[in-house]
Coordinates of C-alpha atoms in Angstrom, one line a residue:
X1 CA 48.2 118.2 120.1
X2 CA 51.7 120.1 119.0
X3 CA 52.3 119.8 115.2
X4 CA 55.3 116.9 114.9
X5 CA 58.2 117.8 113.2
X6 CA 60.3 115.3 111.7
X7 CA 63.6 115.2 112.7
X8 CA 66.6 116.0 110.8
X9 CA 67.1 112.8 107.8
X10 CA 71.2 111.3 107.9
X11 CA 72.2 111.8 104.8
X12 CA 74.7 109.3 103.7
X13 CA 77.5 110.4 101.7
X14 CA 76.4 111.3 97.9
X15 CA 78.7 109.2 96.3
X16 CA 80.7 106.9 98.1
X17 CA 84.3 105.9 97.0
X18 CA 86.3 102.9 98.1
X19 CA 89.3 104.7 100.0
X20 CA 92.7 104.1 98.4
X21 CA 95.1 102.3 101.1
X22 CA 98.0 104.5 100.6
X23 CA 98.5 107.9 99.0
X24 CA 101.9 108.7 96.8
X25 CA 104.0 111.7 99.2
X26 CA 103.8 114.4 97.7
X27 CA 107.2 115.6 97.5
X28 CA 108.5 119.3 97.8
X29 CA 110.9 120.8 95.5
X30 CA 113.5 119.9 97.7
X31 CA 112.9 116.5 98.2
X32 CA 112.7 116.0 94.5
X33 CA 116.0 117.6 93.9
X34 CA 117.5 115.3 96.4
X35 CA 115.9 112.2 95.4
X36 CA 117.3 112.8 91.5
X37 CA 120.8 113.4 93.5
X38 CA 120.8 110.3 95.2
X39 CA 119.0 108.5 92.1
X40 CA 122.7 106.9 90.9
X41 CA 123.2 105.6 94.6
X42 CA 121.6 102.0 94.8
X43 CA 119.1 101.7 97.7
X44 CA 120.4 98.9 99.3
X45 CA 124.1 101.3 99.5
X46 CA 122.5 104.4 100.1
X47 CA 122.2 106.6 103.4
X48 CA 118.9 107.9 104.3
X49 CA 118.3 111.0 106.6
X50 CA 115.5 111.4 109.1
X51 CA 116.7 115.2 110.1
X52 CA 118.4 117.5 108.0
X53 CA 122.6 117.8 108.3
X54 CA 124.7 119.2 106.4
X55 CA 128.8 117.5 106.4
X56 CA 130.1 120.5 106.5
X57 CA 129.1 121.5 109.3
X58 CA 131.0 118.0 111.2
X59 CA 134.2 119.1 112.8
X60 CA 134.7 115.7 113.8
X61 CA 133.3 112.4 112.7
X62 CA 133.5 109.1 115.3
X63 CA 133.0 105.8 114.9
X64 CA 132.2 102.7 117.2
X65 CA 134.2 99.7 116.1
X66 CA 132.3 96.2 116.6
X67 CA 129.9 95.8 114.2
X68 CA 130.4 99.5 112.8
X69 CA 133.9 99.5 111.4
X70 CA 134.1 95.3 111.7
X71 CA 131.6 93.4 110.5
X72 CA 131.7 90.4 112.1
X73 CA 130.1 86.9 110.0
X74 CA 127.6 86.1 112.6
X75 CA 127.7 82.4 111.1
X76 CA 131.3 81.8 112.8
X77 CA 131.5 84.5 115.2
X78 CA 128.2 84.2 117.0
X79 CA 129.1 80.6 117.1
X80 CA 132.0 81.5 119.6
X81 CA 130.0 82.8 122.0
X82 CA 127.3 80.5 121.9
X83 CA 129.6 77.6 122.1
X84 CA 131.2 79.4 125.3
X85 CA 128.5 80.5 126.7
X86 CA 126.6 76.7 126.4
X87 CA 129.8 75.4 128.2
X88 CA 129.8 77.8 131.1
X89 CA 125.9 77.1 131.5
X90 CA 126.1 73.8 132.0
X91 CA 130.1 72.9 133.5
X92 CA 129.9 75.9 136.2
X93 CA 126.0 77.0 136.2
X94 CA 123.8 73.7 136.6
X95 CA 122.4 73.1 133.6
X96 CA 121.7 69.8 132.4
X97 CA 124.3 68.1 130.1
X98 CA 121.7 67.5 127.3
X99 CA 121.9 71.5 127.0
X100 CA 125.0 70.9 125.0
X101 CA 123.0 69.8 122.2
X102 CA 121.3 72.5 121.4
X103 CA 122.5 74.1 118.1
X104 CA 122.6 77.7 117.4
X105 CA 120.4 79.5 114.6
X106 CA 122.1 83.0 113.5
X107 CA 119.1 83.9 111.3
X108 CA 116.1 83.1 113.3
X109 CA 116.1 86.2 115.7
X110 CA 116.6 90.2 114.5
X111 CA 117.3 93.0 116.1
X112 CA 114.3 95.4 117.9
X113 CA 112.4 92.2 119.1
X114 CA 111.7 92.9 122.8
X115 CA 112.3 90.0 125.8
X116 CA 109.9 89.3 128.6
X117 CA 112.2 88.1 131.1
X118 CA 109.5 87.3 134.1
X119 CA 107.3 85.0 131.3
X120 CA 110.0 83.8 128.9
X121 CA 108.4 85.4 125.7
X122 CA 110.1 87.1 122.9
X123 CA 107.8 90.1 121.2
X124 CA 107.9 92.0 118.6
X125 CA 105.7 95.5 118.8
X126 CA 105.1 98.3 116.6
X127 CA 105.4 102.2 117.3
X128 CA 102.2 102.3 119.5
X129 CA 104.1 99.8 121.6
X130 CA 101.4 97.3 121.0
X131 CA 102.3 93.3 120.6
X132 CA 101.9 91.9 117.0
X133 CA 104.2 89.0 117.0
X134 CA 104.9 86.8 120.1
X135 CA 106.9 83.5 120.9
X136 CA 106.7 81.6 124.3
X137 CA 110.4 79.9 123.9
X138 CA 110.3 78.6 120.6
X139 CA 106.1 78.1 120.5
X140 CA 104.6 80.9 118.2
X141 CA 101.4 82.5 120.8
X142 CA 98.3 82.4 119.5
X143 CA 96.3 86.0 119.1
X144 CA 94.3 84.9 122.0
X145 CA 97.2 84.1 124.2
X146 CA 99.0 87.2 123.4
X147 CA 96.4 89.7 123.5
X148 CA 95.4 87.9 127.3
X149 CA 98.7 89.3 128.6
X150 CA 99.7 92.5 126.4
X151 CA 96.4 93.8 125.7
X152 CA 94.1 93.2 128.4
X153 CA 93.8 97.1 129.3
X154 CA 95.3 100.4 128.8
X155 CA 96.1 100.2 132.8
X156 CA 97.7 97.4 133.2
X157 CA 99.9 97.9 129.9
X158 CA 103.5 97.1 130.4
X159 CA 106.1 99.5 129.3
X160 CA 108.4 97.2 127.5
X161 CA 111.1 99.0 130.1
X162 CA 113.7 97.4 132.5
X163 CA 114.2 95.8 134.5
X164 CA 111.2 93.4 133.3
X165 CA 112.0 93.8 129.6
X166 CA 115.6 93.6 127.7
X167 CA 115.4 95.3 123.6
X168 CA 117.8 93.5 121.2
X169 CA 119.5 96.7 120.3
X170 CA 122.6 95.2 119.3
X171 CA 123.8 91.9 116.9
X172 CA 125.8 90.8 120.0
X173 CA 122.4 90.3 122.1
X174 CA 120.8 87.7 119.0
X175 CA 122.8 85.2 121.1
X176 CA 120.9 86.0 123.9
X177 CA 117.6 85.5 122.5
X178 CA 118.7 82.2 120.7
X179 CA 119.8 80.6 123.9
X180 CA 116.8 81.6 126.1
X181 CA 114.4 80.6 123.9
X182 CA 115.8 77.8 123.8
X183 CA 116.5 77.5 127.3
X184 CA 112.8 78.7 128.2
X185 CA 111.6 75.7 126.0
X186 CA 113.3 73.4 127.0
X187 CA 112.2 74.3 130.9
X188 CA 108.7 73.7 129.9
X189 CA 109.6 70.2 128.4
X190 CA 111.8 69.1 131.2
X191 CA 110.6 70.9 134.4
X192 CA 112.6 68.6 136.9
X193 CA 115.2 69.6 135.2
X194 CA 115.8 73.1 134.9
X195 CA 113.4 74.7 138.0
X196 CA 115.0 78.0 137.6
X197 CA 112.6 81.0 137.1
X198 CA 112.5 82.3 133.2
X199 CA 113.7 86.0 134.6
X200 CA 117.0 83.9 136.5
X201 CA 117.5 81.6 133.1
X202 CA 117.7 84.9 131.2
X203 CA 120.2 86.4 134.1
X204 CA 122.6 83.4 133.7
X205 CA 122.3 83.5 129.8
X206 CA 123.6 87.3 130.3
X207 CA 126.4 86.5 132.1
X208 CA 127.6 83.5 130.3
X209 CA 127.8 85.1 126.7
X210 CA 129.2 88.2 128.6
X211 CA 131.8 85.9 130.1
X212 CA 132.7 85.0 127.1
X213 CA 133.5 88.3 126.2
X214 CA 135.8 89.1 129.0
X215 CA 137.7 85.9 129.5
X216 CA 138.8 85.4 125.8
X217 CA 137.1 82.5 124.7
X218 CA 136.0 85.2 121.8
X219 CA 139.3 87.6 121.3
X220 CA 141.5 84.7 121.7
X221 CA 140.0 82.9 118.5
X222 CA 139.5 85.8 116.6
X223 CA 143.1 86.9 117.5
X224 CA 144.4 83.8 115.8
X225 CA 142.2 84.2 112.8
X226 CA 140.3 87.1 112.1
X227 CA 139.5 86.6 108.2
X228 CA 137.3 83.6 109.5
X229 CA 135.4 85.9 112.0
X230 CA 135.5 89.4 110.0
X231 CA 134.6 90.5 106.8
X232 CA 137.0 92.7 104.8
X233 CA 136.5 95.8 103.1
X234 CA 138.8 97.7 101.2
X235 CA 136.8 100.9 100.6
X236 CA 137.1 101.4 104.2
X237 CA 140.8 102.9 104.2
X238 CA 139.4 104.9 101.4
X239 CA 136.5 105.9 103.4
X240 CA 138.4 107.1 106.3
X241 CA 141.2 108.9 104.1
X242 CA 138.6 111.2 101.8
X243 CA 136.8 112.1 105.8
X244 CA 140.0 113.3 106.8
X245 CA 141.4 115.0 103.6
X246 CA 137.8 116.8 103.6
X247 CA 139.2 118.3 107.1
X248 CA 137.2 116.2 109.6
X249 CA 138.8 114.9 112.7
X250 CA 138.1 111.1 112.6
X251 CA 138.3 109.1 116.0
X252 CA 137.1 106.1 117.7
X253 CA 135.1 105.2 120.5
X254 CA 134.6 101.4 121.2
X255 CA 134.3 99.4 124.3
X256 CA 136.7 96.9 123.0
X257 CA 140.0 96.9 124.8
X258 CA 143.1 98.5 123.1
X259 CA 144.6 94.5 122.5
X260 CA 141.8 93.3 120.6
X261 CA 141.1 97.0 118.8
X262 CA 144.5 96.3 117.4
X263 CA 143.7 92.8 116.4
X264 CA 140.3 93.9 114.7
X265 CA 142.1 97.1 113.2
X266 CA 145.1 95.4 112.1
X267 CA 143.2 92.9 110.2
X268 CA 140.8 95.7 108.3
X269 CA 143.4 98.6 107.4
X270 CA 147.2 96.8 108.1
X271 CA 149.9 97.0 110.5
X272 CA 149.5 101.8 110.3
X273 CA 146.0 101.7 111.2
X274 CA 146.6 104.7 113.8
X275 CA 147.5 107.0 111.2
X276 CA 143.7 106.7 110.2
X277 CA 142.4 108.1 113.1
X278 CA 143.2 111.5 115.4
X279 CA 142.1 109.8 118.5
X280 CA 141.3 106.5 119.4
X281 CA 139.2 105.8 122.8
X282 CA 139.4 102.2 124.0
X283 CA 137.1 100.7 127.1
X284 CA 134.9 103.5 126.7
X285 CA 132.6 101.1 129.1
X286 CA 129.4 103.3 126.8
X287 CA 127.1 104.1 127.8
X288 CA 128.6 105.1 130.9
X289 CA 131.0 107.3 128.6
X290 CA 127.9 109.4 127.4
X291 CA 126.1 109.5 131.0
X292 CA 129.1 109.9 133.6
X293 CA 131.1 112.8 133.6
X294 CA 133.4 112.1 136.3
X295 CA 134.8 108.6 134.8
X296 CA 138.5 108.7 134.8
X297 CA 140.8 108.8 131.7
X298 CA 144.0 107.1 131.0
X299 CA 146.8 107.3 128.5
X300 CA 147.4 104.3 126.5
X301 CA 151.4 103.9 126.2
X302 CA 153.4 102.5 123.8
X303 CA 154.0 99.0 125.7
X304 CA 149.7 98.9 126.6
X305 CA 150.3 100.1 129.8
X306 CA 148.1 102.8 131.3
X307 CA 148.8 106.2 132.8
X308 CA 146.7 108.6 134.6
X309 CA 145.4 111.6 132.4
X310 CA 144.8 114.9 133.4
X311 CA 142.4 116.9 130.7
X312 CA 141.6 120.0 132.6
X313 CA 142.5 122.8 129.5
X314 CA 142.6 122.9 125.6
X315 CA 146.0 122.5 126.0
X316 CA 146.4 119.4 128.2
X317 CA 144.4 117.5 125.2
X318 CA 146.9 118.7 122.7
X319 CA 149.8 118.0 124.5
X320 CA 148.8 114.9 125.5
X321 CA 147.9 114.0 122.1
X322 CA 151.4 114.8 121.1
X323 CA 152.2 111.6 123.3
X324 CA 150.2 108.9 122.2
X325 CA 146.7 109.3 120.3
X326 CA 145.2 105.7 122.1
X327 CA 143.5 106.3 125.6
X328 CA 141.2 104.3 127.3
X329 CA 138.0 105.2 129.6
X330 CA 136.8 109.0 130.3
X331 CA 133.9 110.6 129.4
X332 CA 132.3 112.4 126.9
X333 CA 134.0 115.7 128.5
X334 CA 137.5 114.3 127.9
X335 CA 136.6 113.8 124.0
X336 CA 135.5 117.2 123.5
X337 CA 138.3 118.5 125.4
X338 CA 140.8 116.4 123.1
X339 CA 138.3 117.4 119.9
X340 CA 138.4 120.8 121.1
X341 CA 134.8 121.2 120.4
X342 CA 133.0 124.0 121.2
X343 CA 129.6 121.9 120.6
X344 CA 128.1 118.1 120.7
X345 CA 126.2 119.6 117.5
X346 CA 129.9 119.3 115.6
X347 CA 130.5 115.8 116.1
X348 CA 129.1 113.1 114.0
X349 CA 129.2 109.8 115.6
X350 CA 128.6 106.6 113.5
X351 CA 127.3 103.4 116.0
X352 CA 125.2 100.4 115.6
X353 CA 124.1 99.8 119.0
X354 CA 120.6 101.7 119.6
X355 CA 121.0 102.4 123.1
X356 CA 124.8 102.9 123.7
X357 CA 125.6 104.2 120.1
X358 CA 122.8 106.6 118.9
X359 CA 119.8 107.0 121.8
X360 CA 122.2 108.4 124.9
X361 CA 124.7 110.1 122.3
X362 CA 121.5 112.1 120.8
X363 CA 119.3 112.6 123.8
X364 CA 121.9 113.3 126.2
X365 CA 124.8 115.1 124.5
X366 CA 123.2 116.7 121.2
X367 CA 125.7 114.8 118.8
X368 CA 124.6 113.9 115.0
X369 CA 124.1 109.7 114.5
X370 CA 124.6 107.9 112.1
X371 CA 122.6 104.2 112.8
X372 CA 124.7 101.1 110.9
X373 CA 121.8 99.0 109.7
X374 CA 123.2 95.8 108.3
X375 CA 119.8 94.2 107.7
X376 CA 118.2 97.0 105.6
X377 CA 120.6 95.5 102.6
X378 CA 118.5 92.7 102.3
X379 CA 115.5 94.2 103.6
X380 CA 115.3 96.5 100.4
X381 CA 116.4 94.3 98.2
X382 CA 113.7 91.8 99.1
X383 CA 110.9 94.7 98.8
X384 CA 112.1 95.1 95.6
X385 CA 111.7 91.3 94.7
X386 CA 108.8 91.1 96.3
X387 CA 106.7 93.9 94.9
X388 CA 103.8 91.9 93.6
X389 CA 103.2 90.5 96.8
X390 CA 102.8 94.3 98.0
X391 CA 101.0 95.2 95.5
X392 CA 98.6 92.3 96.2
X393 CA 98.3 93.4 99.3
X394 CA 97.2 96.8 98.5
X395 CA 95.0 95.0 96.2
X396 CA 93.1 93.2 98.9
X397 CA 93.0 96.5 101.1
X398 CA 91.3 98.2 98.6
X399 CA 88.8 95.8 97.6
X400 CA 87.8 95.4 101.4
X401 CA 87.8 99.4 101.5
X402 CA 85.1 99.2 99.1
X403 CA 82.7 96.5 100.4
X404 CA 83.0 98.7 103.8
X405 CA 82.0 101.6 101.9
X406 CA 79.3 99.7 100.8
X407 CA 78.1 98.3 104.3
X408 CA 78.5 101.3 105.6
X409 CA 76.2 102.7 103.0
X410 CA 73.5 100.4 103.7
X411 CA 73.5 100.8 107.4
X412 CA 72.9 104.6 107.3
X413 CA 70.3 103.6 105.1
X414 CA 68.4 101.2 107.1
X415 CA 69.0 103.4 109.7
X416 CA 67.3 106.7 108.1
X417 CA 64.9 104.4 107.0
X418 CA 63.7 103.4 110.4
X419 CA 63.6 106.9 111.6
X420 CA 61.4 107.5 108.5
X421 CA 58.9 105.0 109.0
X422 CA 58.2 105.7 112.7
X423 CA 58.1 109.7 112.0
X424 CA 55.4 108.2 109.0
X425 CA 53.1 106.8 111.5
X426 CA 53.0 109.0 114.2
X427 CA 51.7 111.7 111.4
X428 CA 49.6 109.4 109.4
X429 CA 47.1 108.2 112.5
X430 CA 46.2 104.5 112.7
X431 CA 45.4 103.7 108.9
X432 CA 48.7 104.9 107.3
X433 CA 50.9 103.4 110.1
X434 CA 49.8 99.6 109.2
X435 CA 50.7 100.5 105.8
X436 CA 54.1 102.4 106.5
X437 CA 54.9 99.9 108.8
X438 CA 54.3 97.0 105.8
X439 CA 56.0 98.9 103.5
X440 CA 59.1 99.5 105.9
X441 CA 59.3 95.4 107.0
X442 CA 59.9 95.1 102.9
X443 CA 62.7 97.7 102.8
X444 CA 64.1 96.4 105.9
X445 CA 64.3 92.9 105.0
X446 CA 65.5 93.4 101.7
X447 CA 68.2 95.8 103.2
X448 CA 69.0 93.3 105.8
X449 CA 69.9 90.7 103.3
X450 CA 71.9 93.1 101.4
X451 CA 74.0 93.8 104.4
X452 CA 74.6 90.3 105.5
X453 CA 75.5 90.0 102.3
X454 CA 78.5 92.5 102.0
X455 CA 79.2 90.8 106.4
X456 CA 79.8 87.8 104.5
X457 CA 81.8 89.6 101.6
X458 CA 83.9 91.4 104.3
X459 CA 84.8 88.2 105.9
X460 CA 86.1 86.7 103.1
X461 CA 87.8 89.8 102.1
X462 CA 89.3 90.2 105.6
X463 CA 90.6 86.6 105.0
X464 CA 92.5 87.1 102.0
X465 CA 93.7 89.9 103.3
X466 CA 95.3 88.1 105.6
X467 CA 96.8 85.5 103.8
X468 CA 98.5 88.6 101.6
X469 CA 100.2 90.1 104.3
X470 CA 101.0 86.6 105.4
X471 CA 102.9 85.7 102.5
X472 CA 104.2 89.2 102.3
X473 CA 105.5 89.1 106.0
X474 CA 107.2 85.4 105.5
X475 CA 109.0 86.9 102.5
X476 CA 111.5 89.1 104.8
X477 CA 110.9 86.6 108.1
X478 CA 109.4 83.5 108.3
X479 CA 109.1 84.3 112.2
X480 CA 109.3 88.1 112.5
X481 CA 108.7 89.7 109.2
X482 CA 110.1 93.0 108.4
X483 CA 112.7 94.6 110.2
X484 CA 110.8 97.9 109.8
X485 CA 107.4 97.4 110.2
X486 CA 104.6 95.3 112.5
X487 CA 102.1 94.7 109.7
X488 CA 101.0 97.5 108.0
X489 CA 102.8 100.2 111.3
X490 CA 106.1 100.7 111.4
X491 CA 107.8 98.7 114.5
X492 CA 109.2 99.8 117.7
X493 CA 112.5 99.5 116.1
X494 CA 111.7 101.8 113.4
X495 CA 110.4 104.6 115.5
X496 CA 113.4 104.5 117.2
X497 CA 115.2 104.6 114.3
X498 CA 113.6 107.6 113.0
X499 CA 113.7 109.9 116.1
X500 CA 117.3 109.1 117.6
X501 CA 119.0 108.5 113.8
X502 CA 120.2 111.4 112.1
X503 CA 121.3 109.2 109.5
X504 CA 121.1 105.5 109.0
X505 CA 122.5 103.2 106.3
X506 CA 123.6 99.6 105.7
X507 CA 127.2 99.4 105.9
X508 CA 129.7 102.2 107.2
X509 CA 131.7 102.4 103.8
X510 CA 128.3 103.9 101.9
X511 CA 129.8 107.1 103.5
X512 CA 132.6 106.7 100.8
X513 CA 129.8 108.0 98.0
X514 CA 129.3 111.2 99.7
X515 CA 131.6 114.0 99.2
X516 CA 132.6 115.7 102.9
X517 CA 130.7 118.7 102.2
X518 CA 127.2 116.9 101.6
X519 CA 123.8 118.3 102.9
X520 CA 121.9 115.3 103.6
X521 CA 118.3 116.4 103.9
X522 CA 114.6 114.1 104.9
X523 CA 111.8 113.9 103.4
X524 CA 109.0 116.8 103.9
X525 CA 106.7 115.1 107.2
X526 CA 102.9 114.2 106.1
X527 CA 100.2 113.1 108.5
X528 CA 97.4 110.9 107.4
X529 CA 95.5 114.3 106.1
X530 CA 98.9 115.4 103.7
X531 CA 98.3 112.0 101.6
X532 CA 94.5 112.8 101.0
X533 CA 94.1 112.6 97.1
X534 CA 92.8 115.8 95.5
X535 CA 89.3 116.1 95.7

């Protein structure tokens, strides 16, 4: 018979080592020099750059107003169009009276959660698009539930896209999401009485809060108080003063109509708040603005009435600057034209509202964002009070790292081992393969026990583990956790954030610690294999 050759042994690793979670960056020169810049800056104030740009560079530096230059005290303001939109539900829409009870929670939703319209769920997913948090009304899903409709198969996938899905990309759509939860729950409880689809609830929610907006049920109120509905800021005047002594052109692009623009404005900067700004750009209808370059421009006069516009040269935009600096409507042509920029690349515009304010404006038009992030205050500053639950978290990763570095040890073991003992008895005839095969049922069974053992230790391990990153997550959210990140991923939100933001901070007025000229620049990229600790 052929000689038998036995076959190549698995070697398992020589010395196995419990994998660290997370590896320290390592930082280039660069990014050190700019960290020890920005050292003085407080996190919670500072503004952090995802791509490299330099101030000096900006010819011209916009801003959006709701929720960018005005920020509005969702505890009163929200309330508005709640309220409104609650009435208009039940008194013109056929809801049931008992509707009007409901009472509105401004800190139970955030922004970057993701609506299922067709099944009345609210999700929460992180940058793979995958669905780690989900809420059926106001009913938390279970993992089995939610995995049975997001994560059945890669095929039948959704894409989180309209006109099934709706993001919460601005503070104005929280409302939204309050209500129709609300709404979708309390379908389920009273199913005589509301037997409208979820995907038609969340259509009339829409339009009543959106009503709201149009019909003055919100303007009006804030028009007769704003202090109650808007936070002040002084270092705001400041803030648009050193932009515009530093030689930028400073304008505004808002959707708000010119009336309640001079309302909010009035209120933040005083009865001259024109002479802040170059150019002001009322019903700007966004994103339409960025998309549509044949929307039609008008003049703002004096007395609020409009005039037609004609921008066809350089010098039509001068001259009709000369006139009046408010317009309302046009396109992103028009602005450049009244800029005079050469380039989209010149223009820094400062927004809040994902989609409107940053995505079209960066995908479409090559302008410079800068993402308003009013959340990341607190978010950073409970990191920082909650770093021993992080740390216990890491704790619990590695310690499960390490009893899977031993499992895994084992199994290769019992697995070479196997291999050995039948390569033992085909060589040693009849005699030697009762005793190999004794010998082998010892090793086996003692290995077995050894790797039920660290199965048991895992589970525990995996356990505690979970309860860490519960605590952790409950700490920013009871509901939805960090803002950021979808356990240990960053969240949908945050990719966003990171490929469509230029810049992103917490309030517009952190701007005021930066001189005009500043080079902003991010942080070297790593992949997975950049953090590897030194052999």
């Amino acid at each position: 018979p052929p000689r038998l050759v036995a076959p190549p042994r698995l070697v398992a690793p020589p010395r196995l080592v419990a994998p660290r979670r997370a590896y320290a960056p390592r930082m280039t020169a660069t990014d050190v020099s700019e960290a020890a810049a920005s050292a003085a800056i407080p996190a919670s104030t500072n503004v952090f750059c995802n791509r490299a740009l330099n101030l000096g560079g900006i010819q011209a530096v916009g801003f959006d107003m709701d929720y960018t230059l005005a920020e509005y005290v969702p505890e009163t303001f929200d309330l508005l169009a709640y309220d409104g939109a609650i009435e208009k539900l039940v008194n013109t829409m056929g809801y049931p009276a008992a509707v009007l009870d409901l009472v509105y929670d401004p800190h139970a939703y955030m922004r970057g959660l993701v609506i299922d319209k067709k099944r009345g769920n609210l999700l929460k997913l992180d940058r793979h698009k995958y669905v780690k948090v989900a809420y059926h009304g106001l009913k938390r899903m279970t993992p089995e539930e939610r995995k049975a409709i997001y994560a059945t198969s890669f095929e039948t996938a959704p894409a989180f896209t309209p006109p099934d899905f709706s993001t919460i990309d601005t503070a104005f759509l929280l409302v939204d999401a309050c209500l129709f939860c609300q709404l979708v729950s309390y379908k389920d409880d009273h199913p005589d009485e509301v037997t409208k689809s979820y995907e038609q609830i969340y259509r009339d929610v829409r339009r009543a809060v959106d009503l709201c907006h149009c019909d003055g049920v919100i303007k009006d109120a804030v028009a007769v108080n704003p202090a109650k509905y808007i936070r002040s800021d002084p270092a705001l005047a400041t803030m648009l003063t050193a932009l515009k002594q530093g030689g930028k052109q400073v304008f505004i692009v808002t959707n708000s109509l010119y009336d309640y623009t001079d309302v909010v404005l009035r209120h933040l900067l005083g009865a001259s708040w024109l002479d802040y700004f170059d150019l002001v750009v009322c019903g700007a209808r966004k994103p339409g603005f960025l998309l549509d370059p044949y929307l039609p421009i008008f003049q703002v006069r004096q007395d609020g009435s409009l005039e037609n516009a004609e921008i066809i040269s350089p010098q039509d935009g001068a001259r009709l600057l000369q006139r009046s600096r408010v317009f309302q409507g046009g396109n992103w042509q028009h602005l450049h034209a009244l800029l005079q920029l050469a380039s989209g690349s010149g223009l820094l515009y400062v927004g809040d509202h994902m989609y409107s304010d940053i995505l079209r404006s960066k995908r479409t038009l090559g302008w410079r964002t800068l993402l308003i992030v009013p959340e990341l205050r607190d978010e950073l500053l409970t990191a920082e009070e909650t770093r021993h639950l992080a740390a216990a978290v890491d704790e619990a990763y590695a310690e499960r790292a390490a009893v899977e570095a031993r499992l895994q040890h084992l199994e290769i073991r019992r697995s070479q081992l196997e291999i050995d003992s039948e390569v033992e008895a085909l060589l040693e005839g009849d005699g030697g393969a009762a005793k190999a095969e004794a010998l082998s049922e010892e090793a086996l069974a003692e290995l077995d026990e050894r790797i039920a053992e660290a199965r048991d230790q895992q589970r525990v391990l995996s356990s505690a583990l979970n309860e860490a990153l519960c605590r952790q997550h409950e700490a920013y959210h009871p509901a939805w956790g960090r803002l950021f990140k979808t356990g240990a991923q960053n969240s949908r939100w945050a990719q966003q954030v990171q490929e469509y933001a230029c810049l992103y901070t917490s309030h517009v007025t952190n701007l005021v610690q930066f001189a005009p000229d500043t080079s902003f620049r991010a942080l070297s990229d790593l992949m997975p294999h950049d953090r590897a600790p030194p052999a």
